[in-house]
Coordinates of C-alpha atoms in Angstrom, one line a residue:
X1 CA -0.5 165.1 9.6
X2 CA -3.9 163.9 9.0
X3 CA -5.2 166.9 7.0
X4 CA -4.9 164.1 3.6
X5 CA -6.6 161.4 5.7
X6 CA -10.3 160.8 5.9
X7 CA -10.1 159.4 9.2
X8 CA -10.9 161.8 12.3
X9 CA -8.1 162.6 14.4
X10 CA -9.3 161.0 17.7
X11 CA -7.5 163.1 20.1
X12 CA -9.9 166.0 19.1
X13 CA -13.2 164.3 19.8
X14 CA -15.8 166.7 21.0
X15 CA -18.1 164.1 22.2
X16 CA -18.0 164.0 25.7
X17 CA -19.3 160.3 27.3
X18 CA -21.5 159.8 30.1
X19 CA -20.6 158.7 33.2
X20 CA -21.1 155.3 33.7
X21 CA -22.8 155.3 36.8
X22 CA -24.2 158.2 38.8
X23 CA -22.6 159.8 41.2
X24 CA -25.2 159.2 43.6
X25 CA -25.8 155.6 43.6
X26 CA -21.9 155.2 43.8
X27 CA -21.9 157.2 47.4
X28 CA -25.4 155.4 48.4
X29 CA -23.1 152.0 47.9
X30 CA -20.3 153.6 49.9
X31 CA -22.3 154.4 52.5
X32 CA -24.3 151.0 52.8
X33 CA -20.9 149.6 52.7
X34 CA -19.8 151.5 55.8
X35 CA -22.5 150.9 57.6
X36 CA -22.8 147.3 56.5
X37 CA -19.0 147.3 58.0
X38 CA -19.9 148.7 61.4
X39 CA -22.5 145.9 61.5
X40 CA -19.6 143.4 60.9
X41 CA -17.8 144.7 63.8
X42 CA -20.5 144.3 65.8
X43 CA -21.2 141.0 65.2
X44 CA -17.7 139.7 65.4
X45 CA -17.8 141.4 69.0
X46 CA -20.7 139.8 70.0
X47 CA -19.0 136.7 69.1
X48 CA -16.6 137.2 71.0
X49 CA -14.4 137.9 68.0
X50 CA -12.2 141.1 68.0
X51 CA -12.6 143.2 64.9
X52 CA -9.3 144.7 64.7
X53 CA -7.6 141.6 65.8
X54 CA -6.5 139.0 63.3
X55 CA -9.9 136.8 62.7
X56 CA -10.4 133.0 62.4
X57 CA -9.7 132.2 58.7
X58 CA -13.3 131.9 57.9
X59 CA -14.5 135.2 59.2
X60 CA -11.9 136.7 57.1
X61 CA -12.5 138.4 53.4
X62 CA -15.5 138.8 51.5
X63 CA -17.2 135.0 51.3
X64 CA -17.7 136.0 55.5
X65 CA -19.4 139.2 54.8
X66 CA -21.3 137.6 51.6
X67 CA -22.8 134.9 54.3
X68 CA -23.6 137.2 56.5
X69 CA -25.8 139.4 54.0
X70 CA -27.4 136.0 53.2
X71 CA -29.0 135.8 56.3
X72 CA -30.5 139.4 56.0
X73 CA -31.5 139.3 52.1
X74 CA -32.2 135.5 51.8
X75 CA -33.9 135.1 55.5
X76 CA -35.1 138.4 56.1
X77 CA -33.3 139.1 59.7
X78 CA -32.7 142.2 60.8
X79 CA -29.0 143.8 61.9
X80 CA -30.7 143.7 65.5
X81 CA -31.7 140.3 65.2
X82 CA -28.7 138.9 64.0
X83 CA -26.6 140.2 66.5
X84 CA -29.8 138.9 69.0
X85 CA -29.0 135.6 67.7
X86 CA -25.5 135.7 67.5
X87 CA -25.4 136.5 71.7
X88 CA -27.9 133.4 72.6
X89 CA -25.7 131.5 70.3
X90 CA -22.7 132.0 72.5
X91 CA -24.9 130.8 75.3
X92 CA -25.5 127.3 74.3
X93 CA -21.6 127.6 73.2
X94 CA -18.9 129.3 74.7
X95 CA -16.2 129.1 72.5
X96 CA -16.4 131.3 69.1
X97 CA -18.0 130.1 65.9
X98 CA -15.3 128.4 63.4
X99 CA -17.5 130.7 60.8
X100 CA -20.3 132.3 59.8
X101 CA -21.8 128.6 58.1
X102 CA -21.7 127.1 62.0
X103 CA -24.3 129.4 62.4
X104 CA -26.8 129.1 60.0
X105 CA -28.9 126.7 62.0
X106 CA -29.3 129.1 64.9
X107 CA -30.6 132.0 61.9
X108 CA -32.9 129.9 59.8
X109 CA -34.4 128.6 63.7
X110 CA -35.2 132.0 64.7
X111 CA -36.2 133.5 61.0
X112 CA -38.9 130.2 61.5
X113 CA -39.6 131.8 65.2
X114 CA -40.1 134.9 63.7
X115 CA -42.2 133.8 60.7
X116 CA -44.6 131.7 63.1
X117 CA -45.0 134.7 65.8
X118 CA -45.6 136.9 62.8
X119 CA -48.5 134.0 61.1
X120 CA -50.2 134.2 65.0
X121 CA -50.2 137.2 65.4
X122 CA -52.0 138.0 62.1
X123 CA -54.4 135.0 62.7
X124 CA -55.5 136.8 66.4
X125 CA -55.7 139.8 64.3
X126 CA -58.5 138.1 62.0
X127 CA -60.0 136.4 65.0
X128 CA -60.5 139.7 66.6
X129 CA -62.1 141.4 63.6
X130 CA -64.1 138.3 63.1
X131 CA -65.9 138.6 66.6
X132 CA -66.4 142.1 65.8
X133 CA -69.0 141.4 62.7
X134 CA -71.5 139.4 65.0
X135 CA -73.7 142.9 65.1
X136 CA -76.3 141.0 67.9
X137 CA -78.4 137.7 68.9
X138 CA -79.3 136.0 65.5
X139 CA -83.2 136.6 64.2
X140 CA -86.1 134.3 65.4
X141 CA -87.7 131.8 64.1
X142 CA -91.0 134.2 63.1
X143 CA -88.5 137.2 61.9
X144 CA -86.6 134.6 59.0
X145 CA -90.5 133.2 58.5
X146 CA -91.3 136.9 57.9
X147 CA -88.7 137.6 55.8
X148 CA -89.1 134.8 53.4
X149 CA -92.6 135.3 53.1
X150 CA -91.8 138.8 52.0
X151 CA -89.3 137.9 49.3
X152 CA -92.1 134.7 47.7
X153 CA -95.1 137.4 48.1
X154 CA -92.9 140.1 45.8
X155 CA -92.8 140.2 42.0
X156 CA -88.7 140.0 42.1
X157 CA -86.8 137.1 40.8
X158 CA -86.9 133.9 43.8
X159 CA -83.5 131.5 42.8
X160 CA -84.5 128.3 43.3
X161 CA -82.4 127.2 46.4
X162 CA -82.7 130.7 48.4
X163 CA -85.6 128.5 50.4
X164 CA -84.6 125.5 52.0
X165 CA -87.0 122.7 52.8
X166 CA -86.6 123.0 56.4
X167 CA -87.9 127.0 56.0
X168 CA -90.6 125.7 53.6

């Protein structure tokens, strides 16, 4: 039929199109997605929440689970942590979260807990290496004298302020 036509009969197309997305990536999301799942579950029991059961309205669906990534992307929690937080959480309260927004005060309070005790620690860190450069008791009186006097009596090039008037 379309041996007169100059048109190309397109269920004969030879050109075979590449996937859109490799294989790969698409079982690395299925698998973060499962795992991300099991994380869920574990939160909404440490809530006191059952997974399997029928949840509050706003734990159910994807806005509860886009929340809940929030707090690891945006404040940089960990799963642990979380779930950490989650349990003191039901401390101060006994009855279950409404949803997942009734607890962003208790994550962003302990991401700041976590920030600060991170900020110390590196600051002792720098304190520690700092003590470590003092190499001994600092030089005499006669031993700086000595010194300068070396560097005035030499042909090399003196900057006008290496010499204070107190050494002069």
């Amino acid at each position: 039929d379309f041996a007169q036509s100059h048109l190309r009969n397109p269920e004969t197309n030879l050109v075979r199109e590449p996937l859109s997305k490799p294989v790969k990536e698409e079982e690395d999301a299925a698998a973060r997605e499962i795992e991300f799942d099991r994380f869920f579950a574990e939160l909404l029991t440490a809530l006191g929440l059952k997974a399997n059961a029928t949840l509050p309205a706003w734990w159910q669906g994807w806005p509860a689970r886009i929340h809940v990534r929030r707090w690891i992307d945006d404040l940089g929690l960990s799963e642990d942590r979380i779930i950490e937080v989650a349990t003191e959480s039901r401390a101060d309260h006994p009855n279950p979260p409404d949803g997942p927004k009734a607890l962003d005060r208790f994550m962003e309070r302990a991401a700041q807990r976590d920030a600060q005790t991170i900020t110390a620690n590196a600051s002792k860190a720098k304190a520690k290496r700092q003590r470590k450069r003092d190499a001994g008791p600092p030089p005499s009186e006669d031993e700086l004298a000595a010194f300068y006097a070396a560097k005035v009596n030499s042909d090399a090039y003196l900057p006008q302020n290496m010499i204070s008037a107190a050494m002069c």
